[in-house]
Coordinates of C-alpha atoms and ligand atoms in Angstrom, one line a residue:
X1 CA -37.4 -31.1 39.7
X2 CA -39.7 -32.2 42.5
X3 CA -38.9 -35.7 43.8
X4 CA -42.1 -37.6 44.0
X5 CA -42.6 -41.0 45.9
X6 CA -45.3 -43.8 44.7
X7 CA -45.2 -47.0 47.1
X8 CA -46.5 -49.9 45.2
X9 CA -48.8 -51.8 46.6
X10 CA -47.7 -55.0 45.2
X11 CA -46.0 -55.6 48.3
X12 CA -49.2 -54.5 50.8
X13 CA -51.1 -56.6 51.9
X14 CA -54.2 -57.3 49.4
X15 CA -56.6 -58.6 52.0
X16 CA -56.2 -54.6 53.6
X17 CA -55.8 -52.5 50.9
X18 CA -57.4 -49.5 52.2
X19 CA -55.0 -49.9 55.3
X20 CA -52.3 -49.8 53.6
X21 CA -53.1 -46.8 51.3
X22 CA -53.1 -45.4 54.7
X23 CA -50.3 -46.5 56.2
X24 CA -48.5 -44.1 53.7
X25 CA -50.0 -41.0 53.6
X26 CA -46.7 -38.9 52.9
X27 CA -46.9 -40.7 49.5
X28 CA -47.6 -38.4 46.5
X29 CA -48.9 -41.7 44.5
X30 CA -50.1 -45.0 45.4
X31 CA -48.4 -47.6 42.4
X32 CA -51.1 -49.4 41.5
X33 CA -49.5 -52.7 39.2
X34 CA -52.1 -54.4 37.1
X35 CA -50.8 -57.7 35.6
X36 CA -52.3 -60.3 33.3
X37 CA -50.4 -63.4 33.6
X38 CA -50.1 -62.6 29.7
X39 CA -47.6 -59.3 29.3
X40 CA -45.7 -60.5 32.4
X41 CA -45.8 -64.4 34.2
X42 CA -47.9 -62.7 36.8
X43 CA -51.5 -61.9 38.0
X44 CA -52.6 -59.0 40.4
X45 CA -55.5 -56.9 40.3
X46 CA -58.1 -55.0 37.9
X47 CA -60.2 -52.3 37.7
X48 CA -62.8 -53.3 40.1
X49 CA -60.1 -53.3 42.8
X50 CA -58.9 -49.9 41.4
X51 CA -62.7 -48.6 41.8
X52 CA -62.9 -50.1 45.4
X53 CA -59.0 -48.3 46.4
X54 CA -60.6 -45.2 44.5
X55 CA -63.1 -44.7 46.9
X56 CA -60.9 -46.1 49.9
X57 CA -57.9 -43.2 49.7
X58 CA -58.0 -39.8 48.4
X59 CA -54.1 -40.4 47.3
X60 CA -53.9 -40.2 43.6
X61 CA -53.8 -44.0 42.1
X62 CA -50.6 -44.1 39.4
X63 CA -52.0 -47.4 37.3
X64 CA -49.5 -49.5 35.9
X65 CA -50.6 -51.7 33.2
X66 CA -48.5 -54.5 32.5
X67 CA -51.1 -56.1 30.2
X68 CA -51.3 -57.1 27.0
X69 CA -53.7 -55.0 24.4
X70 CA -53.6 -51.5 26.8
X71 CA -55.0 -49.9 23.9
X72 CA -58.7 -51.8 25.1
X73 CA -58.1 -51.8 28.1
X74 CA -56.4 -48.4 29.8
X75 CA -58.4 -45.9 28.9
X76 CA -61.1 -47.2 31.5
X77 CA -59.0 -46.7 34.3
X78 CA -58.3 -42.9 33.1
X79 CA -62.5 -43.3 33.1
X80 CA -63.1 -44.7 36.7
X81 CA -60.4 -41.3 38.2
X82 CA -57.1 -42.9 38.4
X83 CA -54.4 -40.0 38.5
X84 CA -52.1 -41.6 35.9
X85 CA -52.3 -44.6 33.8
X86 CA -48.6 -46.2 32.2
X87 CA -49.0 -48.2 29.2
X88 CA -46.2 -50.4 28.1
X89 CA -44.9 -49.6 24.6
X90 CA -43.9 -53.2 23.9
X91 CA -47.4 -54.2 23.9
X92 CA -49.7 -51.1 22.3
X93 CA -50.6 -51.2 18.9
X94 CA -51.7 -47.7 18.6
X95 CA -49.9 -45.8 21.5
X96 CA -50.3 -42.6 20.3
X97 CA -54.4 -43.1 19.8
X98 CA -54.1 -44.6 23.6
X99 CA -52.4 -42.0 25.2
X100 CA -54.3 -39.3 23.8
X101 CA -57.6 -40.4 25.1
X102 CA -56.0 -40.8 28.2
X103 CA -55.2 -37.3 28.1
X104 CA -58.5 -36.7 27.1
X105 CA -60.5 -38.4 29.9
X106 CA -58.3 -36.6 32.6
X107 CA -55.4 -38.7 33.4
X108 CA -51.9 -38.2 32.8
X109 CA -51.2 -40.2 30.4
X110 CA -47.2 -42.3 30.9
X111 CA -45.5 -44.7 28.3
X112 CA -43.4 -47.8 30.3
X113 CA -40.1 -49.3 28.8
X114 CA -38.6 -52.8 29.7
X115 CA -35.1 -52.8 30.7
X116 CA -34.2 -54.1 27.6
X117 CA -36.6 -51.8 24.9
X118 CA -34.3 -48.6 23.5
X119 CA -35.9 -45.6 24.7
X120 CA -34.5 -43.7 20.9
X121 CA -37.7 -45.0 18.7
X122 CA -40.1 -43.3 20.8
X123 CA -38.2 -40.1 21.5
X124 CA -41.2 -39.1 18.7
X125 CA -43.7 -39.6 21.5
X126 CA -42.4 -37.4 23.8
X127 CA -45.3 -35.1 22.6
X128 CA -47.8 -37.6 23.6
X129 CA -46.7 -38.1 27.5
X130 CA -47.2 -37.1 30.8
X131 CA -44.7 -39.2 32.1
X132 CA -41.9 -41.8 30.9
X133 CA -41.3 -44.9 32.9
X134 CA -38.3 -46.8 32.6
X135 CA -38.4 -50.2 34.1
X136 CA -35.1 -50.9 36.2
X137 CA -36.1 -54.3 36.9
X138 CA -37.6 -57.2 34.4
X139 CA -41.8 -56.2 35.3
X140 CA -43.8 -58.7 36.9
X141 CA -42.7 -58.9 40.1
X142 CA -41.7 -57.0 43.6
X143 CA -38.5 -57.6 45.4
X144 CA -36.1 -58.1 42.3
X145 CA -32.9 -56.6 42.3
X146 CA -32.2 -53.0 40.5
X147 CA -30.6 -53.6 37.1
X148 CA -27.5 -50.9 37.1
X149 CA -27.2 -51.3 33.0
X150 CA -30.8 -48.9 33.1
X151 CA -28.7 -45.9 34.4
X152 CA -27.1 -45.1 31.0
X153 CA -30.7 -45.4 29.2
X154 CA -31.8 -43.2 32.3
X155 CA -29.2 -40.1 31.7
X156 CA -30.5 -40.4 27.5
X157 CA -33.9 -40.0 28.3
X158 CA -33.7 -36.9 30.7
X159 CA -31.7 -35.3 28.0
X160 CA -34.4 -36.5 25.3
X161 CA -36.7 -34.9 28.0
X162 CA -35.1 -31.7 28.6
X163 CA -34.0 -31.5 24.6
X164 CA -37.8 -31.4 23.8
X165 CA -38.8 -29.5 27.2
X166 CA -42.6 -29.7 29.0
X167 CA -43.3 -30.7 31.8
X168 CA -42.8 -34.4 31.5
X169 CA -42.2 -36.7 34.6
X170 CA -39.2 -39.0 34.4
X171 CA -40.3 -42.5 36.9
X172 CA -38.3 -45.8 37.9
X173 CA -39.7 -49.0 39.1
X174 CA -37.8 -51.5 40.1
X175 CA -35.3 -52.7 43.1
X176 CA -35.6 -49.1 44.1
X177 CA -34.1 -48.6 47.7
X178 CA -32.5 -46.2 49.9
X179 CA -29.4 -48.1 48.4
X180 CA -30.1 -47.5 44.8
X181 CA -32.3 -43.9 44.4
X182 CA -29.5 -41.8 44.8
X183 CA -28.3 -43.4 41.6
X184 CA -31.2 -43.2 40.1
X185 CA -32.1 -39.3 41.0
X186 CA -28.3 -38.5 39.4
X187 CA -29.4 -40.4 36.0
X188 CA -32.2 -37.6 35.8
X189 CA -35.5 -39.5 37.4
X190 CA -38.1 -37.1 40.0
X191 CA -40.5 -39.8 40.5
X192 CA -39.8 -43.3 42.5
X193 CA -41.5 -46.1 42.8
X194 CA -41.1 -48.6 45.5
X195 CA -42.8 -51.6 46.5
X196 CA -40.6 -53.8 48.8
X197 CA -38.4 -50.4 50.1
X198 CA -41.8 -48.9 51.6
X199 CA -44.3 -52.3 52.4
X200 CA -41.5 -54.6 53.9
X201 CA -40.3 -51.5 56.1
X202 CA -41.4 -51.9 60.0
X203 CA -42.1 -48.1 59.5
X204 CA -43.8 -46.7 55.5
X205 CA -43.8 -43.5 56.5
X206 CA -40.4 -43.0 57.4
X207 CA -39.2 -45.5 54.9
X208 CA -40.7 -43.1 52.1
X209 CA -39.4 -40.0 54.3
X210 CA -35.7 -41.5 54.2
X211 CA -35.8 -42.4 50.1
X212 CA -37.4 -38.6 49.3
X213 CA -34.3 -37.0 51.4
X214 CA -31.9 -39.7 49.2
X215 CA -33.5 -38.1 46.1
X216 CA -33.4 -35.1 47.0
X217 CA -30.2 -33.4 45.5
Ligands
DX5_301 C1 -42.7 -54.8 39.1 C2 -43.6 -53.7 39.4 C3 -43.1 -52.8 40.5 C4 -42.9 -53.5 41.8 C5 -41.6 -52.9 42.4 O1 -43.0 -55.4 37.9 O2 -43.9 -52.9 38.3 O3 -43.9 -51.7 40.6 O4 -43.9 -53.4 42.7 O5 -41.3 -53.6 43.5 P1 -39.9 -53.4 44.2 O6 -39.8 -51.9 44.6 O7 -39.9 -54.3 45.4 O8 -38.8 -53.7 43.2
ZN302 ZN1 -44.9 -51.0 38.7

């Protein structure tokens, strides 16, 4: 399993995006978290700021949508080139029509779980993603701490994962640190998201360097 690091730029700077893409250009992704103020008690940024980073970094963009009714609304960031676009099963209505024209416009196409959503009913869907997030935090905002009680739902869903076999990615988001990834890459994850671990650092690039060694088992 390849260990993959996507810094969220939650916790850049917004006034310099395109700076801060490249302050971390040992990142595989740049986390791109798109609230609503409607799915979570937050607001950040849309797709005309996702069009404007597009054409600012040449790292692939991993969209996160924490919005209500992805099923209108993902597809055109899979449209405007984003690498990866996460929907959030608690709010699609028709995730399986949702991811598959993901798929079919190019992206790779992930399903997100809250802490607190059992990853068994969607086992089914496995078929259907690119990529499974599980939420180690509540989503909504950077800087929270990591919620240990995900670690059991972790270790199910990379058995689910290897039980049905692909090539699916396995990401956490959430109070992920140089103190809490090792945890996380022995529950089964290969990609890590981190927001206040990589933006708060003094130093991104070495901050990302020392959680991919942690990963790496
Ligand atoms: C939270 C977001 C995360 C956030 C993580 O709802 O989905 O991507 O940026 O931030 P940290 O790594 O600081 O917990
Ligand atoms: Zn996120």
């Amino acid at each position: 399993m390849a260990v993959q690091i996507s810094p969220s730029i939650l916790s850049a700077d917004f006034a310099r995006l395109a700076d801060e893409a490249a302050a971390v250009p040992n990142a595989d992704w740049l986390h791109v978290d798109v609230m609503d103020n409607h799915f979570v008690p937050n607001l950040t940024l849309g797709l005309p700021v996702v069009d404007s980073l597009l054409k600012a970094t040449s790292i692939p963009l991993d969209c996160h949508l924490m919005i209500e009714d992805p099923d209108r609304w993902a597809p055109a960031y899979a449209e405007a080139g984003a690498g990866s676009v996460t929907i959030h099963a608690e709010a699609a209505k028709a995730p399986i029509r949702t991811l598959r024209e993901l798929r079919s416009l190019g992206a790779r196409a992930g399903l997100a779980l809250n802490p607190g959503t059992a990853i068994e009913p969607y086992e089914g869907l496995l078929g259907e993603v690119d990529m499974l997030l599980l939420m180690t935090v509540e989503p909504g905002f950077g800087g929270q701490k990591f919620l240990d009680l995900v670690l059991p739902k972790l270790r199910r869903a990379r058995q689910l994962i290897d039980r049905h076999g692909g090539d699916i990615w396995l990401q956490v988001d959430g109070g992920v640190t140089a103190d809490t990834i090792e945890r996380c890459a022995d529950a089964g994850a290969d990609v890590f998201v981190a927001g206040s671990a990589v933006y708060d650092s003094p130093d991104p690039i070495a901050a990302i360097n020392t959680l991919r060694t942690k990963a790496t088992r």
